[in-house]
mmCIF file of C-alpha atoms in Angstrom:
data_model
loop_
_atom_site.group_PDB
_atom_site.id
_atom_site.type_symbol
_atom_site.label_atom_id
_atom_site.label_comp_id
_atom_site.label_asym_id
_atom_site.label_seq_id
_atom_site.Cartn_x
_atom_site.Cartn_y
_atom_site.Cartn_z
ATOM 1 C CA MET A 1 22.974 3.612 0.252
ATOM 2 C CA LYS A 2 25.114 2.629 -2.709
ATOM 3 C CA ASN A 3 23.497 1.798 -6.060
ATOM 4 C CA ARG A 4 20.286 3.545 -5.033
ATOM 5 C CA ILE A 5 17.868 3.966 -7.945
ATOM 6 C CA GLY A 6 16.347 7.434 -8.072
ATOM 7 C CA PHE A 7 13.209 6.443 -9.988
ATOM 8 C CA ILE A 8 12.355 3.758 -7.414
ATOM 9 C CA ASP A 9 12.498 6.355 -4.632
ATOM 10 C CA PHE A 10 10.480 8.737 -6.824
ATOM 11 C CA LEU A 11 7.734 6.113 -7.199
ATOM 12 C CA ARG A 12 7.772 5.399 -3.459
ATOM 13 C CA GLY A 13 7.246 9.091 -2.717
ATOM 14 C CA PHE A 14 4.320 9.143 -5.134
ATOM 15 C CA ALA A 15 2.877 5.923 -3.695
ATOM 16 C CA LEU A 16 2.832 7.416 -0.190
ATOM 17 C CA LEU A 17 0.223 9.912 -1.411
ATOM 18 C CA GLY A 18 -2.033 7.214 -2.839
ATOM 19 C CA ILE A 19 -1.720 4.949 0.190
ATOM 20 C CA LEU A 20 -2.634 7.830 2.487
ATOM 21 C CA ALA A 21 -5.746 8.592 0.404
ATOM 22 C CA VAL A 22 -6.897 4.979 0.809
ATOM 23 C CA ASN A 23 -6.013 4.697 4.502
ATOM 24 C CA LEU A 24 -7.513 7.964 5.736
ATOM 25 C CA PRO A 25 -11.175 6.817 5.695
ATOM 26 C CA TYR A 26 -10.265 3.920 8.006
ATOM 27 C CA PHE A 27 -8.792 6.405 10.475
ATOM 28 C CA SER A 28 -11.732 8.776 10.275
ATOM 29 C CA LYS A 29 -14.714 6.479 10.869
ATOM 30 C CA PRO A 30 -15.651 2.946 11.998
ATOM 31 C CA MET A 31 -14.287 0.418 9.529
ATOM 32 C CA TYR A 32 -17.803 -1.004 9.085
ATOM 33 C CA LEU A 33 -18.880 2.248 7.411
ATOM 34 C CA VAL A 34 -16.041 2.571 4.890
ATOM 35 C CA ALA A 35 -17.419 1.918 1.371
ATOM 36 C CA SER A 36 -20.776 0.916 2.872
ATOM 37 C CA LEU A 37 -24.164 1.869 1.458
ATOM 38 C CA GLY A 38 -24.760 4.358 4.275
ATOM 39 C CA GLU A 39 -21.270 5.863 4.376
ATOM 40 C CA ASN A 40 -22.094 9.227 2.771
ATOM 41 C CA SER A 41 -25.006 11.609 3.250
ATOM 42 C CA THR A 42 -24.052 14.316 0.707
ATOM 43 C CA LEU A 43 -23.164 14.321 -2.982
ATOM 44 C CA LEU A 44 -19.734 15.844 -2.277
ATOM 45 C CA ASP A 45 -18.906 13.050 0.154
ATOM 46 C CA SER A 46 -20.036 10.457 -2.387
ATOM 47 C CA ILE A 47 -17.821 12.072 -5.038
ATOM 48 C CA GLY A 48 -14.879 11.970 -2.629
ATOM 49 C CA SER A 49 -15.493 8.257 -2.029
ATOM 50 C CA TRP A 50 -15.763 7.589 -5.783
ATOM 51 C CA ILE A 51 -12.465 9.379 -6.450
ATOM 52 C CA VAL A 52 -10.705 7.235 -3.857
ATOM 53 C CA ALA A 53 -12.216 4.047 -5.287
ATOM 54 C CA PHE A 54 -11.379 4.822 -8.922
ATOM 55 C CA PHE A 55 -7.915 6.360 -8.684
ATOM 56 C CA PHE A 56 -6.433 4.959 -5.471
ATOM 57 C CA GLU A 57 -7.988 1.816 -3.983
ATOM 58 C CA SER A 58 -6.093 -1.385 -4.843
ATOM 59 C CA LYS A 59 -3.619 0.542 -7.006
ATOM 60 C CA PHE A 60 -1.108 1.777 -4.487
ATOM 61 C CA TYR A 61 -0.572 -1.245 -2.272
ATOM 62 C CA ILE A 62 -0.009 -2.968 -5.630
ATOM 63 C CA LEU A 63 2.626 -0.361 -6.540
ATOM 64 C CA PHE A 64 4.291 -0.514 -3.134
ATOM 65 C CA SER A 65 4.352 -4.323 -3.292
ATOM 66 C CA PHE A 66 6.033 -4.193 -6.693
ATOM 67 C CA LEU A 67 8.603 -1.706 -5.382
ATOM 68 C CA PHE A 68 9.117 -3.857 -2.285
ATOM 69 C CA GLY A 69 9.989 -6.847 -4.452
ATOM 70 C CA TYR A 70 12.224 -4.723 -6.668
ATOM 71 C CA GLY A 71 14.070 -3.233 -3.705
ATOM 72 C CA PHE A 72 14.544 -6.520 -1.873
ATOM 73 C CA PHE A 73 16.036 -8.181 -4.958
ATOM 74 C CA ILE A 74 18.576 -5.347 -5.229
ATOM 75 C CA GLN A 75 19.412 -5.677 -1.520
ATOM 76 C CA ILE A 76 19.987 -9.409 -1.907
ATOM 77 C CA GLN A 77 22.191 -8.854 -4.965
ATOM 78 C CA ASN A 78 24.185 -6.112 -3.201
ATOM 79 C CA ASN A 79 24.891 -8.284 -0.156
ATOM 80 C CA PRO A 80 26.550 -11.471 -1.400
ATOM 81 C CA GLU A 81 28.292 -12.054 1.935
ATOM 82 C CA THR A 82 27.886 -15.372 3.707
ATOM 83 C CA ASP A 83 25.700 -13.803 6.392
ATOM 84 C CA SER A 84 23.272 -12.230 3.878
ATOM 85 C CA ARG A 85 20.578 -14.781 4.786
ATOM 86 C CA SER A 86 20.671 -13.882 8.482
ATOM 87 C CA ARG A 87 20.614 -10.189 7.610
ATOM 88 C CA TYR A 88 17.662 -10.701 5.284
ATOM 89 C CA PHE A 89 15.583 -12.542 7.851
ATOM 90 C CA ARG A 90 16.536 -10.119 10.614
ATOM 91 C CA ARG A 91 15.222 -7.349 8.378
ATOM 92 C CA ILE A 92 12.038 -9.325 7.744
ATOM 93 C CA LEU A 93 11.586 -9.927 11.480
ATOM 94 C CA GLY A 94 12.189 -6.239 12.242
ATOM 95 C CA LEU A 95 9.652 -5.242 9.607
ATOM 96 C CA GLY A 96 7.142 -7.676 11.098
ATOM 97 C CA ILE A 97 7.613 -6.252 14.602
ATOM 98 C CA LEU A 98 7.087 -2.710 13.290
ATOM 99 C CA GLY A 99 3.987 -3.890 11.449
ATOM 100 C CA LEU A 100 2.561 -5.531 14.555
ATOM 101 C CA LEU A 101 3.116 -2.379 16.610
ATOM 102 C CA HIS A 102 1.666 -0.272 13.809
ATOM 103 C CA GLY A 103 -1.490 -2.404 13.672
ATOM 104 C CA VAL A 104 -2.014 -2.260 17.435
ATOM 105 C CA PHE A 105 -1.186 1.372 18.157
ATOM 106 C CA LEU A 106 -1.846 3.271 14.928
ATOM 107 C CA PHE A 107 -3.692 1.642 12.011
ATOM 108 C CA ILE A 108 -5.961 -1.374 11.531
ATOM 109 C CA GLY A 109 -4.949 -1.789 7.872
ATOM 110 C CA ASP A 110 -1.215 -2.277 8.427
ATOM 111 C CA ILE A 111 0.591 -3.841 5.466
ATOM 112 C CA LEU A 112 4.072 -4.197 6.980
ATOM 113 C CA LEU A 113 3.304 -7.422 8.864
ATOM 114 C CA SER A 114 1.895 -8.922 5.666
ATOM 115 C CA TYR A 115 5.027 -7.831 3.810
ATOM 116 C CA ALA A 116 7.193 -9.470 6.471
ATOM 117 C CA ILE A 117 5.301 -12.779 6.335
ATOM 118 C CA LEU A 118 5.193 -12.923 2.543
ATOM 119 C CA GLY A 119 8.649 -11.357 2.249
ATOM 120 C CA ALA A 120 10.156 -14.355 4.027
ATOM 121 C CA PHE A 121 9.054 -16.390 1.012
ATOM 122 C CA LEU A 122 10.914 -14.043 -1.345
ATOM 123 C CA TRP A 123 14.280 -15.363 -0.222
ATOM 124 C CA PHE A 124 13.504 -18.676 -1.912
ATOM 125 C CA LEU A 125 12.683 -16.968 -5.218
ATOM 126 C CA ARG A 126 15.968 -15.102 -5.572
ATOM 127 C CA ASN A 127 17.541 -17.623 -7.980
ATOM 128 C CA ARG A 128 14.442 -18.335 -10.060
ATOM 129 C CA SER A 129 14.507 -17.524 -13.771
ATOM 130 C CA SER A 130 12.689 -14.550 -15.243
ATOM 131 C CA SER A 131 10.158 -16.755 -17.026
ATOM 132 C CA TRP A 132 9.411 -18.653 -13.800
ATOM 133 C CA LEU A 133 8.835 -15.387 -11.921
ATOM 134 C CA LEU A 134 6.394 -14.152 -14.571
ATOM 135 C CA LYS A 135 4.462 -17.424 -14.506
ATOM 136 C CA PHE A 136 4.360 -17.385 -10.719
ATOM 137 C CA SER A 137 3.116 -13.787 -10.743
ATOM 138 C CA LEU A 138 0.265 -14.727 -13.094
ATOM 139 C CA PHE A 139 -0.533 -17.791 -10.985
ATOM 140 C CA CYS A 140 -0.882 -15.588 -7.890
ATOM 141 C CA LEU A 141 -3.226 -13.250 -9.770
ATOM 142 C CA ALA A 142 -5.340 -16.234 -10.810
ATOM 143 C CA LEU A 143 -5.389 -17.314 -7.161
ATOM 144 C CA ALA A 144 -6.486 -13.794 -6.242
ATOM 145 C CA VAL A 145 -9.464 -14.129 -8.595
ATOM 146 C CA PHE A 146 -10.616 -17.353 -6.905
ATOM 147 C CA CYS A 147 -10.153 -15.837 -3.444
ATOM 148 C CA ARG A 148 -12.244 -12.807 -4.355
ATOM 149 C CA ILE A 149 -14.955 -14.956 -5.885
ATOM 150 C CA GLY A 150 -15.083 -16.924 -2.637
ATOM 151 C CA MET A 151 -15.256 -13.706 -0.628
ATOM 152 C CA SER A 152 -18.150 -12.446 -2.770
ATOM 153 C CA PHE A 153 -20.174 -15.592 -2.006
ATOM 154 C CA ALA A 154 -19.417 -15.267 1.704
ATOM 155 C CA GLU A 155 -20.414 -11.610 1.627
ATOM 156 C CA VAL A 156 -24.161 -12.293 1.821
ATOM 157 C CA GLU A 157 -23.849 -14.158 5.119
ATOM 158 C CA LEU A 158 -21.429 -11.592 6.523
ATOM 159 C CA LYS A 159 -23.766 -8.734 5.589
ATOM 160 C CA SER A 160 -26.709 -10.340 7.362
ATOM 161 C CA GLN A 161 -24.656 -10.806 10.527
ATOM 162 C CA LEU A 162 -23.301 -7.266 10.307
ATOM 163 C CA GLU A 163 -26.730 -5.683 9.850
ATOM 164 C CA THR A 164 -27.951 -7.359 13.035
ATOM 165 C CA ASN A 165 -25.015 -6.158 15.120
ATOM 166 C CA LEU A 166 -24.175 -2.909 13.303
ATOM 167 C CA PRO A 167 -25.684 -0.394 15.783
ATOM 168 C CA ARG A 168 -23.813 -2.007 18.673
ATOM 169 C CA LEU A 169 -20.536 -2.249 16.719
ATOM 170 C CA LEU A 170 -20.724 1.384 15.638
ATOM 171 C CA GLU A 171 -21.422 2.577 19.161
ATOM 172 C CA GLU A 172 -18.543 0.522 20.580
ATOM 173 C CA SER A 173 -16.168 1.825 17.906
ATOM 174 C CA ARG A 174 -17.104 5.489 18.399
ATOM 175 C CA LYS A 175 -16.891 5.247 22.176
ATOM 176 C CA ALA A 176 -13.485 3.542 22.084
ATOM 177 C CA TYR A 177 -11.785 5.735 19.504
ATOM 178 C CA LEU A 178 -13.093 8.906 21.109
ATOM 179 C CA GLY A 179 -11.936 7.666 24.503
ATOM 180 C CA GLY A 180 -8.433 7.560 25.915
ATOM 181 C CA PHE A 181 -5.281 6.049 24.446
ATOM 182 C CA TRP A 182 -5.857 2.652 26.082
ATOM 183 C CA GLU A 183 -9.477 2.374 24.921
ATOM 184 C CA SER A 184 -8.569 3.199 21.319
ATOM 185 C CA THR A 185 -5.648 0.758 21.397
ATOM 186 C CA VAL A 186 -7.861 -2.104 22.605
ATOM 187 C CA GLN A 187 -10.467 -1.351 19.929
ATOM 188 C CA ARG A 188 -7.826 -1.060 17.209
ATOM 189 C CA THR A 189 -6.388 -4.419 18.228
ATOM 190 C CA LYS A 190 -9.847 -5.988 17.905
ATOM 191 C CA ASP A 191 -10.402 -4.338 14.521
ATOM 192 C CA THR A 192 -6.964 -5.422 13.322
ATOM 193 C CA ILE A 193 -7.722 -9.035 14.218
ATOM 194 C CA LEU A 194 -11.099 -8.831 12.455
ATOM 195 C CA SER A 195 -9.405 -7.465 9.319
ATOM 196 C CA ILE A 196 -6.988 -10.408 9.009
ATOM 197 C CA PRO A 197 -9.242 -12.549 6.737
ATOM 198 C CA PHE A 198 -9.625 -9.602 4.364
ATOM 199 C CA LEU A 199 -5.857 -9.076 4.244
ATOM 200 C CA VAL A 200 -5.136 -12.768 3.686
ATOM 201 C CA PHE A 201 -7.740 -13.510 1.024
ATOM 202 C CA TYR A 202 -8.031 -10.139 -0.689
ATOM 203 C CA GLN A 203 -4.513 -8.680 -0.543
ATOM 204 C CA TRP A 204 -1.994 -11.478 -0.029
ATOM 205 C CA PRO A 205 -2.260 -13.202 -3.461
ATOM 206 C CA SER A 206 -1.936 -9.852 -5.268
ATOM 207 C CA VAL A 207 0.919 -8.755 -2.992
ATOM 208 C CA LEU A 208 2.825 -11.973 -3.664
ATOM 209 C CA SER A 209 2.198 -11.553 -7.394
ATOM 210 C CA MET A 210 3.667 -8.046 -7.304
ATOM 211 C CA PHE A 211 6.630 -9.243 -5.217
ATOM 212 C CA ALA A 212 7.481 -11.750 -7.948
ATOM 213 C CA LEU A 213 6.910 -9.149 -10.667
ATOM 214 C CA GLY A 214 9.209 -6.763 -8.800
ATOM 215 C CA PHE A 215 11.872 -9.484 -8.680
ATOM 216 C CA TYR A 216 11.440 -9.997 -12.416
ATOM 217 C CA ALA A 217 11.717 -6.268 -13.132
ATOM 218 C CA ALA A 218 14.842 -5.898 -10.971
ATOM 219 C CA LYS A 219 16.433 -8.975 -12.532
ATOM 220 C CA ASN A 220 15.963 -7.398 -15.974
ATOM 221 C CA SER A 221 16.782 -3.784 -14.911
ATOM 222 C CA ILE A 222 13.445 -2.610 -16.269
ATOM 223 C CA LEU A 223 13.289 0.613 -14.241
ATOM 224 C CA THR A 224 16.968 1.493 -14.483
ATOM 225 C CA ASP A 225 17.273 1.519 -18.286
ATOM 226 C CA TRP A 226 14.242 3.563 -19.300
ATOM 227 C CA GLU A 227 15.342 4.159 -22.897
ATOM 228 C CA ASN A 228 15.237 0.424 -23.572
ATOM 229 C CA THR A 229 12.143 -0.118 -21.435
ATOM 230 C CA LYS A 230 10.063 2.719 -22.847
ATOM 231 C CA PRO A 231 9.325 1.253 -26.342
ATOM 232 C CA ASN A 232 7.847 -1.944 -24.886
ATOM 233 C CA PHE A 233 5.924 -0.030 -22.245
ATOM 234 C CA LYS A 234 4.636 2.342 -24.920
ATOM 235 C CA LYS A 235 3.094 -0.575 -26.834
ATOM 236 C CA LEU A 236 1.357 -1.860 -23.720
ATOM 237 C CA PHE A 237 0.223 1.524 -22.411
ATOM 238 C CA PRO A 238 -2.938 2.074 -24.552
ATOM 239 C CA TRP A 239 -4.223 -1.409 -23.700
ATOM 240 C CA ALA A 240 -3.372 -1.080 -20.011
ATOM 241 C CA LEU A 241 -4.948 2.380 -19.761
ATOM 242 C CA THR A 242 -8.153 1.255 -21.506
ATOM 243 C CA LEU A 243 -8.410 -1.840 -19.322
ATOM 244 C CA GLY A 244 -7.568 0.192 -16.230
ATOM 245 C CA ILE A 245 -10.184 2.860 -16.887
ATOM 246 C CA LEU A 246 -13.009 0.490 -17.841
ATOM 247 C CA GLY A 247 -12.235 -2.054 -15.131
ATOM 248 C CA ASN A 248 -11.865 0.503 -12.370
ATOM 249 C CA LEU A 249 -15.073 2.193 -13.479
ATOM 250 C CA VAL A 250 -16.829 -1.141 -12.951
ATOM 251 C CA TYR A 251 -15.045 -1.554 -9.611
ATOM 252 C CA THR A 252 -16.117 1.921 -8.466
ATOM 253 C CA LEU A 253 -19.750 1.417 -9.502
ATOM 254 C CA HIS A 254 -19.851 -1.958 -7.782
ATOM 255 C CA SER A 255 -17.904 -1.156 -4.596
ATOM 256 C CA ARG A 256 -19.824 2.094 -4.024
ATOM 257 C CA HIS A 257 -23.238 0.406 -4.485
ATOM 258 C CA ILE A 258 -24.231 2.251 -7.653
ATOM 259 C CA LEU A 259 -24.809 -1.021 -9.496
ATOM 260 C CA PRO A 260 -27.630 -3.312 -8.271
ATOM 261 C CA GLU A 261 -26.925 -5.222 -5.057
ATOM 262 C CA ASN A 262 -26.795 -9.054 -4.921
ATOM 263 C CA PRO A 263 -25.411 -9.619 -8.448
ATOM 264 C CA SER A 264 -25.676 -12.924 -10.281
ATOM 265 C CA VAL A 265 -22.965 -15.563 -10.121
ATOM 266 C CA PHE A 266 -21.696 -14.464 -13.537
ATOM 267 C CA LEU A 267 -21.393 -10.846 -12.427
ATOM 268 C CA LYS A 268 -19.615 -11.849 -9.214
ATOM 269 C CA ILE A 269 -17.008 -13.683 -11.277
ATOM 270 C CA LEU A 270 -16.742 -10.726 -13.672
ATOM 271 C CA TYR A 271 -16.259 -8.287 -10.774
ATOM 272 C CA ALA A 272 -13.550 -10.487 -9.233
ATOM 273 C CA ILE A 273 -11.648 -10.735 -12.528
ATOM 274 C CA SER A 274 -12.032 -7.023 -13.190
ATOM 275 C CA ASP A 275 -10.873 -6.047 -9.705
ATOM 276 C CA THR A 276 -7.848 -8.356 -9.802
ATOM 277 C CA PHE A 277 -6.446 -7.416 -13.218
ATOM 278 C CA CYS A 278 -7.649 -3.863 -13.819
ATOM 279 C CA ALA A 279 -6.067 -2.343 -10.715
ATOM 280 C CA PRO A 280 -2.545 -3.458 -11.796
ATOM 281 C CA ALA A 281 -3.333 -2.214 -15.325
ATOM 282 C CA LEU A 282 -4.024 1.304 -14.048
ATOM 283 C CA THR A 283 -0.984 1.069 -11.768
ATOM 284 C CA PHE A 284 1.144 0.185 -14.807
ATOM 285 C CA SER A 285 -0.247 3.270 -16.546
ATOM 286 C CA TYR A 286 0.797 5.425 -13.591
ATOM 287 C CA VAL A 287 4.314 3.962 -13.696
ATOM 288 C CA TYR A 288 4.636 4.523 -17.446
ATOM 289 C CA LEU A 289 3.514 8.156 -17.262
ATOM 290 C CA LEU A 290 5.710 8.848 -14.236
ATOM 291 C CA GLY A 291 8.650 7.117 -15.936
ATOM 292 C CA ASN A 292 8.335 9.433 -18.928
ATOM 293 C CA TYR A 293 8.043 12.436 -16.633
ATOM 294 C CA TYR A 294 10.975 11.399 -14.433
ATOM 295 C CA ASN A 295 13.258 10.875 -17.403
ATOM 296 C CA SER A 296 12.361 14.219 -18.969
ATOM 297 C CA GLY A 297 13.837 17.611 -18.138
ATOM 298 C CA ARG A 298 10.533 18.706 -16.575
ATOM 299 C CA SER A 299 11.004 16.526 -13.499
ATOM 300 C CA PHE A 300 14.258 17.986 -12.195
ATOM 301 C CA THR A 301 12.607 20.435 -9.801
ATOM 302 C CA ASP A 302 10.273 17.759 -8.386
ATOM 303 C CA ARG A 303 12.740 14.912 -8.092
ATOM 304 C CA ILE A 304 14.221 15.931 -4.768
ATOM 305 C CA TRP A 305 10.762 16.088 -3.141
ATOM 306 C CA PHE A 306 9.570 12.669 -4.277
ATOM 307 C CA GLU A 307 12.952 10.962 -4.020
ATOM 308 C CA THR A 308 13.578 12.212 -0.488
ATOM 309 C CA MET A 309 10.163 10.983 0.637
ATOM 310 C CA GLY A 310 10.935 7.680 -1.064
ATOM 311 C CA LYS A 311 14.191 7.362 0.838
ATOM 312 C CA LEU A 312 12.254 7.899 4.073
ATOM 313 C CA SER A 313 9.232 5.855 2.969
ATOM 314 C CA LEU A 314 9.029 3.739 6.147
ATOM 315 C CA THR A 315 9.260 6.823 8.374
ATOM 316 C CA CYS A 316 6.698 8.671 6.258
ATOM 317 C CA TYR A 317 4.298 5.715 6.143
ATOM 318 C CA LEU A 318 4.328 5.294 9.914
ATOM 319 C CA GLY A 319 4.403 9.067 10.410
ATOM 320 C CA GLU A 320 1.284 9.527 8.286
ATOM 321 C CA SER A 321 -0.489 7.014 10.508
ATOM 322 C CA LEU A 322 0.674 8.841 13.643
ATOM 323 C CA VAL A 323 -0.714 12.166 12.404
ATOM 324 C CA CYS A 324 -4.008 10.594 11.302
ATOM 325 C CA THR A 325 -4.446 8.825 14.643
ATOM 326 C CA TRP A 326 -3.810 12.115 16.451
ATOM 327 C CA ILE A 327 -6.374 13.936 14.301
ATOM 328 C CA PHE A 328 -9.189 11.441 14.791
ATOM 329 C CA CYS A 329 -8.716 9.727 18.172
ATOM 330 C CA GLY A 330 -10.037 11.076 21.458
ATOM 331 C CA TRP A 331 -6.560 11.451 22.955
ATOM 332 C CA GLY A 332 -5.805 13.845 20.061
ATOM 333 C CA LEU A 333 -8.141 16.244 18.278
ATOM 334 C CA GLY A 334 -11.079 13.826 18.486
ATOM 335 C CA TYR A 335 -12.608 14.177 14.999
ATOM 336 C CA PHE A 336 -13.494 10.479 14.711
ATOM 337 C CA ASP A 337 -16.680 9.956 12.644
ATOM 338 C CA GLN A 338 -17.282 13.694 12.441
ATOM 339 C CA ILE A 339 -15.815 14.532 9.008
ATOM 340 C CA GLY A 340 -17.287 13.546 5.633
ATOM 341 C CA SER A 341 -15.454 11.640 2.911
ATOM 342 C CA TYR A 342 -14.835 14.751 0.805
ATOM 343 C CA ILE A 343 -12.984 16.635 3.559
ATOM 344 C CA VAL A 344 -11.144 13.447 4.538
ATOM 345 C CA LEU A 345 -9.888 13.172 0.946
ATOM 346 C CA LEU A 346 -8.757 16.806 0.988
ATOM 347 C CA LEU A 347 -6.797 16.135 4.199
ATOM 348 C CA THR A 348 -4.578 13.768 2.206
ATOM 349 C CA VAL A 349 -2.664 16.624 0.594
ATOM 350 C CA PRO A 350 -1.562 18.652 3.667
ATOM 351 C CA ILE A 351 -0.601 15.517 5.606
ATOM 352 C CA TRP A 352 1.470 14.244 2.668
ATOM 353 C CA ILE A 353 3.062 17.674 2.178
ATOM 354 C CA PHE A 354 3.927 17.830 5.886
ATOM 355 C CA TRP A 355 5.888 14.578 5.672
ATOM 356 C CA GLY A 356 7.499 15.722 2.446
ATOM 357 C CA MET A 357 8.769 18.829 4.206
ATOM 358 C CA PHE A 358 9.861 16.746 7.190
ATOM 359 C CA SER A 359 11.837 14.491 4.837
ATOM 360 C CA LEU A 360 13.621 17.413 3.195
ATOM 361 C CA VAL A 361 14.565 18.986 6.528
ATOM 362 C CA TRP A 362 15.628 15.663 8.059
ATOM 363 C CA LYS A 363 17.831 14.674 5.116
ATOM 364 C CA ARG A 364 19.801 17.907 5.377
ATOM 365 C CA THR A 365 21.359 16.565 8.564
ATOM 366 C CA PHE A 366 20.875 12.800 8.613
ATOM 367 C CA THR A 367 21.647 10.098 6.064
ATOM 368 C CA LEU A 368 18.782 7.825 7.164
ATOM 369 C CA GLY A 369 15.239 8.398 8.342
ATOM 370 C CA PRO A 370 14.595 7.530 12.017
ATOM 371 C CA MET A 371 12.648 4.328 11.262
ATOM 372 C CA GLU A 372 15.052 3.370 8.467
ATOM 373 C CA TRP A 373 17.916 3.782 10.942
ATOM 374 C CA ILE A 374 16.214 1.546 13.506
ATOM 375 C CA LEU A 375 15.460 -1.151 10.943
ATOM 376 C CA ARG A 376 18.938 -1.061 9.402
ATOM 377 C CA SER A 377 20.672 -1.140 12.794
ATOM 378 C CA TRP A 378 18.566 -4.173 13.680
ATOM 379 C CA THR A 379 19.318 -5.790 10.306
ATOM 380 C CA TYR A 380 23.095 -5.397 10.622
ATOM 381 C CA TRP A 381 22.997 -6.022 14.393
ATOM 382 C CA LYS A 382 25.073 -2.918 15.091
ATOM 383 C CA MET A 383 24.582 0.812 15.552
ATOM 384 C CA ILE A 384 24.530 2.354 12.059
ATOM 385 C CA LYS A 385 25.886 5.894 11.678
ATOM 386 C CA ILE A 386 23.046 8.302 10.916
ATOM 387 C CA LEU A 387 25.012 11.556 10.489
#
């Protein structure tokens, strides 16, 4: 692809590791147990869950959303032809179809369908000014705070209903996912439908905020001219890192039930604000540190690994889900609800490395990843050359 930005692909390759760390628990056990009070029975498993909460949860879908917005703005700018609108919406539709299939057959926490729905809105932001995009991004984050406050008040009622039905739900989930392909697919479809309110109210406002911020960054070439970007980022970094560490410490203590349950109204509001703004702050810190590393001589040996994974990010994302489903479902190895959080976290590394190696081998022969080829052929409505 012409005008491809190496650092964007580098960040995508890095983000695939973080997203896998967050997604793996939802493959390995019933979704009702993930981050629940009774999730872990050993200290090591609790530590594994805390690591995921502090370093990964809510940080990497934020990063991928930012990169999604950045990449789509570049695609729009690089395709000024009269049929660019039809191509854009064909791409969005193709992404949505892949997301729907992903949610039904592989993973209950699919983000691609959400990206397709919200991405359709991006087309109408392409000519907005930089200042408007920044204001809109902040507005969406404010909306995210209100949504999370509302979810925290609804949580008490949901918990009471869940406690009553939890033994039955857990038994149904274990039986289905340890059964055949059809049984696991039916259960995953049910779980995907049940997860929709969480996606809409918890993730969508933040995703849309990062889309707009990605548009802003692409419009101002923030990630392509690091020498000019670095001084401003350097000023923000100490504040972002401090906010990110403190806020995500609060998030970890709260989400992993170390702080007292049933907090006051004030604390619920504080948790919602902290969760909404501190995750992007830590994500910004990751981007700043990786930007310095990428633009230094030390990164040359690592670039090809991360960049190649980034170029095949759709294939790797779906491929990671395929491997995880095979490991945990009954039609595969059948380890569903049999591995603790610590081992599940450790599994992140070999699975990610496997898809990194796949990417390197694949790119020696082909110009596009298999899923990228399918999506691009659909977008351009013709068979794209892959060799």
